[in-house]
Coordinates of C-alpha atoms in Angstrom, one line a residue:
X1085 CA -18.8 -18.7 18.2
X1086 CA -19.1 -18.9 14.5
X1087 CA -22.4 -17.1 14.6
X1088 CA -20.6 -14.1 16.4
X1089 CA -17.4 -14.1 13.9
X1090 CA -20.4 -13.9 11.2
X1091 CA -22.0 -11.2 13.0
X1092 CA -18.8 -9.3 13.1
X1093 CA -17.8 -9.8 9.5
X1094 CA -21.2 -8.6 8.0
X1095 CA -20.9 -5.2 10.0
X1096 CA -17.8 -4.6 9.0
X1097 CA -19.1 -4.9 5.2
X1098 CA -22.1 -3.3 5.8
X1099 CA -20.4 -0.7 7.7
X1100 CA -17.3 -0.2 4.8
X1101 CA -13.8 1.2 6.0
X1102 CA -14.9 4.7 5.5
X1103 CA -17.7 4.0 8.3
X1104 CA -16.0 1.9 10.5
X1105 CA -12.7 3.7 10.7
X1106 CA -14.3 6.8 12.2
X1107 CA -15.8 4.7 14.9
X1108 CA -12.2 2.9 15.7
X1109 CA -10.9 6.5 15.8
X1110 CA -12.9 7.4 18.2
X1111 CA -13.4 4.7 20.6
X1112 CA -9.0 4.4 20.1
X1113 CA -9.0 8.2 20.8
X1114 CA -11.4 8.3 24.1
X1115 CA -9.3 5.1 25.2
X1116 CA -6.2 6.9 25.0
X1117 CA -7.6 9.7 27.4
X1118 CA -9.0 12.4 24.6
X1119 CA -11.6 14.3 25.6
X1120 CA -14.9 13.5 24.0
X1121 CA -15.6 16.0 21.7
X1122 CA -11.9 16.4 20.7
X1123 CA -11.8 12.4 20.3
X1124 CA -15.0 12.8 18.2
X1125 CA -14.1 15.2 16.0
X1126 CA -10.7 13.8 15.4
X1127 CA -12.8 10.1 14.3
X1128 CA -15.7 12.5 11.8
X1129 CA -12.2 14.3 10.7
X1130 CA -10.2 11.0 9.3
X1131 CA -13.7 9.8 8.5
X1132 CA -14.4 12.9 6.0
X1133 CA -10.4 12.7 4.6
X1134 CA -10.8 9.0 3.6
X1135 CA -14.0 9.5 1.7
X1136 CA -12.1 12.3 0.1
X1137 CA -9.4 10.3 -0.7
X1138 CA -11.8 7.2 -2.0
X1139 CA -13.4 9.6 -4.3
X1140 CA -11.1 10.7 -5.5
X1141 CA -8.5 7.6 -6.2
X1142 CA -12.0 6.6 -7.9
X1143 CA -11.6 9.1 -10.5
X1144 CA -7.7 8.1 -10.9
X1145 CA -8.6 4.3 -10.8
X1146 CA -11.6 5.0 -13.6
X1147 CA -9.5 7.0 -15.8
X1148 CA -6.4 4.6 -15.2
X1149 CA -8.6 1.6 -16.2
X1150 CA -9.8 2.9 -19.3
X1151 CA -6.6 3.7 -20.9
X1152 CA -5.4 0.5 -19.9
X1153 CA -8.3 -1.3 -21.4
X1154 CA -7.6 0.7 -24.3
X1155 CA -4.3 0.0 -24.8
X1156 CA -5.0 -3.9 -24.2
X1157 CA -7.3 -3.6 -27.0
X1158 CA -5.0 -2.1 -29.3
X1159 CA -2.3 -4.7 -28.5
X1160 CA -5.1 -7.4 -29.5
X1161 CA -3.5 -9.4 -26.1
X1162 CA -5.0 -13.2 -25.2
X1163 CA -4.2 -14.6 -22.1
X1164 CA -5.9 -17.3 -20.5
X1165 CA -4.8 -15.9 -16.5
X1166 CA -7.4 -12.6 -15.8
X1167 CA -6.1 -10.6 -13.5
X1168 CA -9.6 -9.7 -11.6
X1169 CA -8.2 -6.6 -9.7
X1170 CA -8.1 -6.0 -5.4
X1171 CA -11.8 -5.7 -5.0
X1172 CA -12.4 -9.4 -6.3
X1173 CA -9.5 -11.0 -4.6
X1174 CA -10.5 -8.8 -0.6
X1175 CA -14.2 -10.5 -1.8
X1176 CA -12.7 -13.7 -2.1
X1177 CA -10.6 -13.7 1.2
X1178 CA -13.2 -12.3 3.6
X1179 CA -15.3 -14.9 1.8
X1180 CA -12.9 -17.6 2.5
X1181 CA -13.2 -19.8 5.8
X1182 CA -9.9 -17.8 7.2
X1183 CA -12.1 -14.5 6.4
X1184 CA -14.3 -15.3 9.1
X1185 CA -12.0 -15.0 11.9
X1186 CA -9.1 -12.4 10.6
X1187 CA -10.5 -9.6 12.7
X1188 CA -10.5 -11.1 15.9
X1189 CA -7.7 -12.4 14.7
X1190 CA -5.9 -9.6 13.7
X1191 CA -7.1 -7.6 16.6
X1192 CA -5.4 -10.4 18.9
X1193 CA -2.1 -10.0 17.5
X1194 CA -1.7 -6.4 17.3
X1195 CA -3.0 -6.3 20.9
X1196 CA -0.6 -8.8 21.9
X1197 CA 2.6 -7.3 20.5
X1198 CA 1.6 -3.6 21.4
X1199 CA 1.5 -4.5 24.5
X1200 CA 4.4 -6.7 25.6
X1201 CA 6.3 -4.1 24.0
X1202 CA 7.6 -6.1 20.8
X1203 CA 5.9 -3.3 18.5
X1204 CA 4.8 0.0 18.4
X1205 CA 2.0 0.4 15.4
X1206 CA -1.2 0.4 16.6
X1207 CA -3.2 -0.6 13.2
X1208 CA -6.6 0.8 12.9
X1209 CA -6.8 -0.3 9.4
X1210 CA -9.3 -3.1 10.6
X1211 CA -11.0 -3.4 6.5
X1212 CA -7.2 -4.2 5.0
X1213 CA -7.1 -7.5 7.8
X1214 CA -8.2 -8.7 4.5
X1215 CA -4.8 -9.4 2.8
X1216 CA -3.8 -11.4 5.8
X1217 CA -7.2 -13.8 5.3
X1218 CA -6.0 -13.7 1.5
X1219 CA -2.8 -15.4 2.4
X1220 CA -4.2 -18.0 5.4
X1221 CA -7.3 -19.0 2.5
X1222 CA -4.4 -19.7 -0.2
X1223 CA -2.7 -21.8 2.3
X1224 CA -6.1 -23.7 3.2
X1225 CA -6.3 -24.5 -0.6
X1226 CA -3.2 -25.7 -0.7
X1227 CA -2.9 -27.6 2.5
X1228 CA -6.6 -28.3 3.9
X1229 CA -5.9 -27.3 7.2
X1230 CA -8.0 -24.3 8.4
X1231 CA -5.6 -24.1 11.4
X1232 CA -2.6 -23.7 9.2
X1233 CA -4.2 -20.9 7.2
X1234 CA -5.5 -19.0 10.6
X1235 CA -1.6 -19.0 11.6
X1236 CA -0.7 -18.2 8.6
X1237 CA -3.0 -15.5 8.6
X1238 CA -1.7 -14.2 11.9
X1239 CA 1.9 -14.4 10.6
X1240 CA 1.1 -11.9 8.0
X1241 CA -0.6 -9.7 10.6
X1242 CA 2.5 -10.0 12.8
X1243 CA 5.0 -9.2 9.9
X1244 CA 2.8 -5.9 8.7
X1245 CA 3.3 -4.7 12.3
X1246 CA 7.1 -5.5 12.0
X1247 CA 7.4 -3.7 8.5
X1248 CA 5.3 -1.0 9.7
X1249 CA 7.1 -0.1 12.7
X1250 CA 10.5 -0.8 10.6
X1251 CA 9.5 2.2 7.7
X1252 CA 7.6 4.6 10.0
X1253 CA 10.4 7.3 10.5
X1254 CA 11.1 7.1 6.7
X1255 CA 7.6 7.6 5.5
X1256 CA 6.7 10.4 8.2
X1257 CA 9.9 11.6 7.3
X1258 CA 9.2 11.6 3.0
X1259 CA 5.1 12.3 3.3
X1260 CA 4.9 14.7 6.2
X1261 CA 2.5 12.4 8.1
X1262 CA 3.8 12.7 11.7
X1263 CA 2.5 9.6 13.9
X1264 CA 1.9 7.2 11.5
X1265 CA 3.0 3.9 10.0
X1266 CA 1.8 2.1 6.9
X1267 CA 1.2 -1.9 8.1
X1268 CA -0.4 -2.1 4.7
X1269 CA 1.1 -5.8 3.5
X1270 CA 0.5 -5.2 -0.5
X1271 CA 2.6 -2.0 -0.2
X1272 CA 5.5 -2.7 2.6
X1273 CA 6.1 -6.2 0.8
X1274 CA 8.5 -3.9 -1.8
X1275 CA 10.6 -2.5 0.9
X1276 CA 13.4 -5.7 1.0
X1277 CA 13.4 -5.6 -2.7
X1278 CA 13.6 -1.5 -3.2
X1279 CA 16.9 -1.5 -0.6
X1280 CA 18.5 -4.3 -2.3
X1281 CA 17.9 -2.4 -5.9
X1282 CA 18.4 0.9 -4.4
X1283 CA 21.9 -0.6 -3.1
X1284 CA 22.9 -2.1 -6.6
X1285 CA 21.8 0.8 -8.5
X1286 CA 24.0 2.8 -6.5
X1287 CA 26.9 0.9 -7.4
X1288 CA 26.6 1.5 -11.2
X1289 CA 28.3 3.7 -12.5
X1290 CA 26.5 6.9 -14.3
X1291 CA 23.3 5.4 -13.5
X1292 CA 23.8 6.4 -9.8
X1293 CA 23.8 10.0 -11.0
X1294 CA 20.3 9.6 -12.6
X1295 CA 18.2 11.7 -10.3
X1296 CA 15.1 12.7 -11.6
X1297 CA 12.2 14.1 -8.5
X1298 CA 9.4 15.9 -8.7
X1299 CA 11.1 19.4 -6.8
X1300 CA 14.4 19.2 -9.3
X1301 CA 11.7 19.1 -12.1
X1302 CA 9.7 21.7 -10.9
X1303 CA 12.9 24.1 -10.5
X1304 CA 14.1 23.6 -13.8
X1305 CA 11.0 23.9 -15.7
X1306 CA 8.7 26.7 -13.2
X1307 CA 5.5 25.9 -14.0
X1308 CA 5.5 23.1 -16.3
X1309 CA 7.3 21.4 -13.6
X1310 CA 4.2 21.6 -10.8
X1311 CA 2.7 18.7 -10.2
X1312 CA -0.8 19.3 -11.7
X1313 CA 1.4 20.5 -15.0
X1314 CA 3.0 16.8 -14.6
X1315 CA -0.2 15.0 -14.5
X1316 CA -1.8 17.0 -17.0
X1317 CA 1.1 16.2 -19.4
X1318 CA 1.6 12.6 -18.4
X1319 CA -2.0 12.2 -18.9
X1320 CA -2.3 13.7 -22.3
X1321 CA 0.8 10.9 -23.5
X1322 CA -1.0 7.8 -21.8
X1323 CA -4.2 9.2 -23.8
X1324 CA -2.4 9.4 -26.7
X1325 CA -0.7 5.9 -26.4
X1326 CA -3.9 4.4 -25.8
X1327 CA -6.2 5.8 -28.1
X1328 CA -4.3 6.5 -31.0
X1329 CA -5.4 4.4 -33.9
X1330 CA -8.5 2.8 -32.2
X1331 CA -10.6 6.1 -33.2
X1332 CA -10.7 9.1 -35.2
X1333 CA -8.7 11.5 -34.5
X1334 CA -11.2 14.1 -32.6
X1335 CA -11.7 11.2 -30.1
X1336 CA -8.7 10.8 -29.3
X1337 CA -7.7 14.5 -28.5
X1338 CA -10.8 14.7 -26.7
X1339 CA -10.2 11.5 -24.6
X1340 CA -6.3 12.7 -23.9
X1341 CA -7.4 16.1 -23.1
X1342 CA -10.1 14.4 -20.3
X1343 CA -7.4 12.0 -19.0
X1344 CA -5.1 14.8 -18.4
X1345 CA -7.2 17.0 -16.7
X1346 CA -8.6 13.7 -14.7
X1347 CA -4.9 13.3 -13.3
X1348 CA -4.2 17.0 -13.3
X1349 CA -6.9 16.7 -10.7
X1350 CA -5.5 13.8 -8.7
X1351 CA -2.5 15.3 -8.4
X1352 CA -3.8 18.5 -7.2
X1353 CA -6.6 17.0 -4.6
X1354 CA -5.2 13.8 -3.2
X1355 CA -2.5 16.2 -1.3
X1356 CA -5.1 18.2 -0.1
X1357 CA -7.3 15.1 1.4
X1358 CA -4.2 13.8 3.0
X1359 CA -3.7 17.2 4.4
X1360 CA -7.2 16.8 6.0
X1361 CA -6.4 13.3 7.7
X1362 CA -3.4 14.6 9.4
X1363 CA -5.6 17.4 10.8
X1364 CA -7.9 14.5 12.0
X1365 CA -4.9 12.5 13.1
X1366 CA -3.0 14.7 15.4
X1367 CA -5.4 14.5 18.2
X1368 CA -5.1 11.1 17.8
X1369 CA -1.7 11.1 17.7
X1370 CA -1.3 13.3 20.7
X1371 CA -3.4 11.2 23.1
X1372 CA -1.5 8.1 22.1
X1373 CA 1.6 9.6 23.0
X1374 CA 0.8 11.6 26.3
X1375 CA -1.0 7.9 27.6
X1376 CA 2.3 6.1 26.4
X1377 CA 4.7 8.2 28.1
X1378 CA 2.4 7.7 31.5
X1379 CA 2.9 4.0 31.4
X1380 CA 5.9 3.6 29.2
X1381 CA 8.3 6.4 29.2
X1382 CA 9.3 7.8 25.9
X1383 CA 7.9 4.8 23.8
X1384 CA 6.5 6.0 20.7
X1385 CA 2.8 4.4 19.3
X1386 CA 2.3 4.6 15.6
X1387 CA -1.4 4.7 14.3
X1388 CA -1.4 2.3 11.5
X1389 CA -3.2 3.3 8.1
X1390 CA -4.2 2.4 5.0
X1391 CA -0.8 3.3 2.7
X1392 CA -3.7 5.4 0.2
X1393 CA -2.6 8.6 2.7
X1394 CA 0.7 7.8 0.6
X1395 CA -0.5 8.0 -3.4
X1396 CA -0.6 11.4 -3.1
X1397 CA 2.6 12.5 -3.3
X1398 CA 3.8 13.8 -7.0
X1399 CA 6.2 10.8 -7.2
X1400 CA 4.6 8.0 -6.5
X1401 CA 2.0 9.0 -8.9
X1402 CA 4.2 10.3 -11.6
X1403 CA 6.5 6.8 -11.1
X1404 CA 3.3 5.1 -11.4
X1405 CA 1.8 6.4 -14.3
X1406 CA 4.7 5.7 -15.9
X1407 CA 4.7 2.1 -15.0
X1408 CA 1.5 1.7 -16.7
X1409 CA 2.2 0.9 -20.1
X1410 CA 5.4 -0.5 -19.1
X1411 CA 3.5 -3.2 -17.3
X1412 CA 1.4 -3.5 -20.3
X1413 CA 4.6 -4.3 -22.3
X1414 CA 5.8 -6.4 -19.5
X1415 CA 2.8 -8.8 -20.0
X1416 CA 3.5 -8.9 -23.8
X1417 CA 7.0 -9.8 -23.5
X1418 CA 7.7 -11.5 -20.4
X1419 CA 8.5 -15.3 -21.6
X1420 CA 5.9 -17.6 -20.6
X1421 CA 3.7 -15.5 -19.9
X1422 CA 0.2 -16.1 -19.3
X1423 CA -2.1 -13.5 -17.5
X1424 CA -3.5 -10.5 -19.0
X1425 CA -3.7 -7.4 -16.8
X1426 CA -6.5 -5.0 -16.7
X1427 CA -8.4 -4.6 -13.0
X1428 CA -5.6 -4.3 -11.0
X1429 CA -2.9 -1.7 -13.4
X1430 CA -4.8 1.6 -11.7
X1431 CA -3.4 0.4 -7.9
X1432 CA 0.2 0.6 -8.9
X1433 CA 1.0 3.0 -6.9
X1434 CA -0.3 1.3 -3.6
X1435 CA 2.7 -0.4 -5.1
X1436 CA 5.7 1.5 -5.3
X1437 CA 4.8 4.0 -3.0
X1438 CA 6.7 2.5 0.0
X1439 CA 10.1 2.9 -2.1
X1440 CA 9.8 6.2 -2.6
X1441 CA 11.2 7.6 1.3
X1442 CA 14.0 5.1 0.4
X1443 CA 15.3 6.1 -3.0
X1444 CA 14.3 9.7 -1.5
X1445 CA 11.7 10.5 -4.2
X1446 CA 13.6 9.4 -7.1
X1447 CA 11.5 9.2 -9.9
X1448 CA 13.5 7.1 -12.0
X1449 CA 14.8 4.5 -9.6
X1450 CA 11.5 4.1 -8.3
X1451 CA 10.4 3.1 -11.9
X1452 CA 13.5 0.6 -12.3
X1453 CA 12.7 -1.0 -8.9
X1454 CA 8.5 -0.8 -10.0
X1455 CA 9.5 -2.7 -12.6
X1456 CA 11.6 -5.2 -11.3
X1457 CA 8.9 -5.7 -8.7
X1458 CA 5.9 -6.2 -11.6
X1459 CA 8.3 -8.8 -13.2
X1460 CA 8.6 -11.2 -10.5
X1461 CA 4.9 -10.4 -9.8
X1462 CA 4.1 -11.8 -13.4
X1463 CA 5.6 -15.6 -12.5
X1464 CA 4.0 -15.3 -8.9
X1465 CA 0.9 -14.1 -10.2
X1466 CA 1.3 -17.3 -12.7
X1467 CA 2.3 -19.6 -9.7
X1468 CA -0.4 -18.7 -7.1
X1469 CA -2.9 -18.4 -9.9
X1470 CA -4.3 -22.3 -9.4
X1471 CA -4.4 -22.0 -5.5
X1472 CA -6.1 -17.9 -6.1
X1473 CA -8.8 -20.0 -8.4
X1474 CA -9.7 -23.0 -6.7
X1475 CA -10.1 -20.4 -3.2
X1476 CA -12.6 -18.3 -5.1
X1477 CA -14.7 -21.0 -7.1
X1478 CA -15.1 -22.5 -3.0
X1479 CA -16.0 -18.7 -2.0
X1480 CA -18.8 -18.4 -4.6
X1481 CA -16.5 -16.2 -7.0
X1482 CA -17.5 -16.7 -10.8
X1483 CA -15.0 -17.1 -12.8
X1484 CA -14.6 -15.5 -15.8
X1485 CA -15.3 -16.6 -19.3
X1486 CA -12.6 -18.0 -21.5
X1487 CA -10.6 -17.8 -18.5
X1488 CA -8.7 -21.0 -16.7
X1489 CA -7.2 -19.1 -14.0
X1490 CA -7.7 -15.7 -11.8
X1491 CA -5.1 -13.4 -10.6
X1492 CA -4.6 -9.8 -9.1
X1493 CA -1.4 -7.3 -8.5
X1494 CA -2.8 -6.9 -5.0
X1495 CA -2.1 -9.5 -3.6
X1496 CA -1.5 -12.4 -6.3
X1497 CA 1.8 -10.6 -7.3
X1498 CA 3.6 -10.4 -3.9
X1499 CA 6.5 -13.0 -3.3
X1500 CA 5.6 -13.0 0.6
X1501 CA 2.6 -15.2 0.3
X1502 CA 4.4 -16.8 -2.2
X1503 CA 7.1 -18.0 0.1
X1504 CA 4.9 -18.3 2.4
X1505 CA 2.2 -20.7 0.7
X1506 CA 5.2 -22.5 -0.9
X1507 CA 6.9 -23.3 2.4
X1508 CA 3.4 -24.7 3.6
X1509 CA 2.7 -26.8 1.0
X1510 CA 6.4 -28.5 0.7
X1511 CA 7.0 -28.5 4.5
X1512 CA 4.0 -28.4 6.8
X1513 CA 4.0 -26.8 9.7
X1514 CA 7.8 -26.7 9.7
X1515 CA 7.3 -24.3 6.9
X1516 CA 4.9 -22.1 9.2
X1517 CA 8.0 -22.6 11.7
X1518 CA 10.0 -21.7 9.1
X1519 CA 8.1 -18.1 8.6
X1520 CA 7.5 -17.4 12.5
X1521 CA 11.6 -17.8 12.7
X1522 CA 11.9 -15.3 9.6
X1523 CA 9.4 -12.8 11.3
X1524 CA 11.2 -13.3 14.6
X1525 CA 14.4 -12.1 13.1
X1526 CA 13.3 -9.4 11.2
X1527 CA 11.9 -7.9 14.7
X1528 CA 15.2 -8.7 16.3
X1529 CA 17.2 -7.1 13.6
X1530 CA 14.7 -3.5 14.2
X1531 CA 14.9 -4.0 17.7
X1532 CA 19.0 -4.7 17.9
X1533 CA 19.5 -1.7 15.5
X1534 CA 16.7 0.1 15.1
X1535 CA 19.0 3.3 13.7
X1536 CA 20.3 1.3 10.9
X1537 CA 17.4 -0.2 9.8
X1538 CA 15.7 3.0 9.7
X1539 CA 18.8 4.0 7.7
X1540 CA 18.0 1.2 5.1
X1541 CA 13.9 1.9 5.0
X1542 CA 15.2 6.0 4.4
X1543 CA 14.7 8.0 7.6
X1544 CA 17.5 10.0 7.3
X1545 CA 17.7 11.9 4.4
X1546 CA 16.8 15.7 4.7
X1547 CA 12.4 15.5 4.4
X1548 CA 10.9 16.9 1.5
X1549 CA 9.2 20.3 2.4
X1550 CA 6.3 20.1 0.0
X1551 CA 5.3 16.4 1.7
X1552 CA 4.9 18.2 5.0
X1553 CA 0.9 18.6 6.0
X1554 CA 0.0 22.1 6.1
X1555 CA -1.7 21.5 9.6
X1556 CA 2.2 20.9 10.9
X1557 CA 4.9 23.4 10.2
X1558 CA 8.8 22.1 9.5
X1559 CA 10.1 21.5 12.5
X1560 CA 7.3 22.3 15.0
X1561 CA 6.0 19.9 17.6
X1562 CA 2.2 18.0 17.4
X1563 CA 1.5 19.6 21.1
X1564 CA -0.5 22.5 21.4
X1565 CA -2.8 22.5 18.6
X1566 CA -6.2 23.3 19.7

């Protein structure tokens, strides 16, 4: 059996997401009763948007990490905690004894809920399993039992499923992205959070007028207000903040003037790559519902994706851009603080983005509830960081030097697998118990009341007409498109 999980795991990394999740598509699609070459151009389709979308979040991520490291150098900050950024910590878990069996594993549980009716996302996001091997390996390091870290690990995989299904009309309704929910654990993980601060902030007075979104801007100010204008200008500050006094002064207009342009760019083409996914997607999308409503009435299916068709939109990137150097100042001033961040600052907005459909694109709140969210990520990061350590030096990860602990912002900030690898280590299994029972009512709460908790996540505000795809037109069906 182990020789078959091992199998498994080395063709998904050889394959990579962008790979594999064409082939899911497909085989999903021709299961679902889509004809063949519909079904296969719909899996090339999504295949084609995602390496659009890794290329260019690549260019974001590289320009994003230089300024950072830029302005980490200027500030002269020590910290003995490195955050080691996403790429290191999904290495780590798929590395990890849990890693070896979170597909199956994964695949089990989606199966088993989707179809006994207890949830509708059917996630096909089979690469991010990793964050739920990253939570069951913490809990092996800090209990020994590889049993308790494979439920663990299938707890996390239960809950994505529950958030995902819980913020799907809200994020098709903010992003345009008919069909699909975001079971993306390092993203949904803000939503509890962002309605309780969306809920206080509401109740203060003068700051509940604050509103500051992308379209309002764009009214006001024409053309300085589109978004590529935004990036461009947002850019050209961050360059400025971070390269100011660490060269002459032709360097640093230069380097502004590229990072401008570099997020100018983002902001222009990630749109348009999304736009290309849901073209991919609706076939998809259509099967799943025409093969549903055979066997199941009017029960909708979700197709569960990576939360990077999200980035896109001018406010999550603008809110996260923004939340850059105030992280940076965060990790300055935060008492006690110990970790120094530089890997992980360009994935902010797989972050934030999730609180956007709830404070309905509101730039500022969704920087106020950002940065509430990268303060307690600071002490968790701090917390987990010995269990984080001790997972990777058993996985083969080096650490690094002058360094006497590892973190990452995805998924070493998150207070879920903090509560979760707390409760495990002070109560057992009853702490497992403890988390199944907090899942359990969470999908009993959607299930009672799905309306109001739909409410809550932000599905009812009026959608945003520039987040709608330009494959779908406002208020047209998905049926009949060829």
């Amino acid at each position: 059996m182990a020789e078959i999980l091992a199998a498994l795991k080395s063709v998904v990394d050889a394959l990579g997401a962008t790979v594999l999740l064409p082939i899911i598509i497909f085989v999903i699609a021709l299961v679902l009763g889509a004809r063949p070459g519909r079904a296969f151009r719909a899996g090339l389709t999504i295949g084609i948007a995602f390496i659009g979308i890794n290329l260019v979040l690549g260019l974001m991520l590289t320009t994003l990490g230089e300024v950072a490291q830029a302005i980490v150098t200027n500030t002269g900050m020590q910290r003995d905690i490195v955050d080691v950024g996403w790429p290191s910590a999904a290495a780590i878990a798929f590395g990890s004894s849990v890693g070896l069996w979170v597909i199956p594993l994964g695949i089990l549980v989606n199966v088993a809920l989707l179809f006994s009716g207890l949830t509708r996302t059917l996630n096909v996001d089979v690469w991010n399993f990793w964050h739920f091997a990253f939570v069951g390996s913490l809990v092996v390091a800090a209990t020994g039992s590889l049993g308790m870290g494979l439920l663990a690990a299938a707890l996390m995989a239960a809950l994505s499923l529950v958030l995902a299904d819980w913020t799907a009309k809200g994020v098709q309704r903010f992003y345009g992205v008919p069909g699909v929910s975001v079971p993306h654990l390092a993203s949904a993980q803000i939503v509890p959070l962002a309605i309780l601060l969306n809920w206080i902030l509401d109740r203060i007075p003068g700051v509940n007028r604050i509103r500051v979104d992308t379209e309002t801007v764009q009214r006001r100010l024409g053309v300085f207000g589109e978004p590529i204008v935004m990036g461009l200008a947002i850019g050209l500050v961050l360059g400025l903040v971070a390269y100011a006094g660490s060269a002459d002064a032709g360097t640093v207009v230069t380097k502004s003037l590229q990072t401008g342009m570099n997020l100018a760019a983002v902001m222009l083409l990630l749109p348009r790559m999304v736009r290309i996914l849901m073209e991919g997607l609706i076939p998809v999308s259509e099967a799943a519902r025409d093969f549903v409503q055979k066997r199941a009435g009017d029960r909708e299916i979700h197709v569960g994706l990576d939360s990077a068709i999200l980035i896109g939109h001018p406010a999550a990137i603008a809110s996260s851009l923004i939340l850059v150097p105030i992280a940076i100042l965060l990790s300055l001033v935060l008492p006690g603080n110990r970790i120094i961040l530089f890997a992980d600052l360009a994935v902010i907005p797989f972050v934030v983005a999730m609180a956007a459909p709830i404070v309905n694109g509101n730039v500022f709140r969704m920087v106020v509830i950002g940065t509430v969210t990268l303060v307690v990520g600071f002490y968790v990061g701090m917390a987990l960081s010995p269990l984080m350590t001790t997972t990777a030096a058993s996985s083969g990860f080096a650490i690094p030097a002058n360094a006497t602990g590892i973190t990452s912002v995805v998924d070493g900030f998150l207070y879920i697998p903090w509560v979760v690898i707390r409760l495990t280590q002070g109560l057992g299994l009853v702490g497992l118990l403890l988390v199944l029972g907090g899942v359990a009512a969470l999908l009993l709460a959607w299930r009672r009341a799905p309306r109001a908790m739909e409410r809550l996540a932000g599905a009812d505000e009026p959608a945003p007409e520039a987040a709608l795809p330009a494959t779908v037109a406002p208020g047209r069906p998905l049926a009949g498109r060829p």
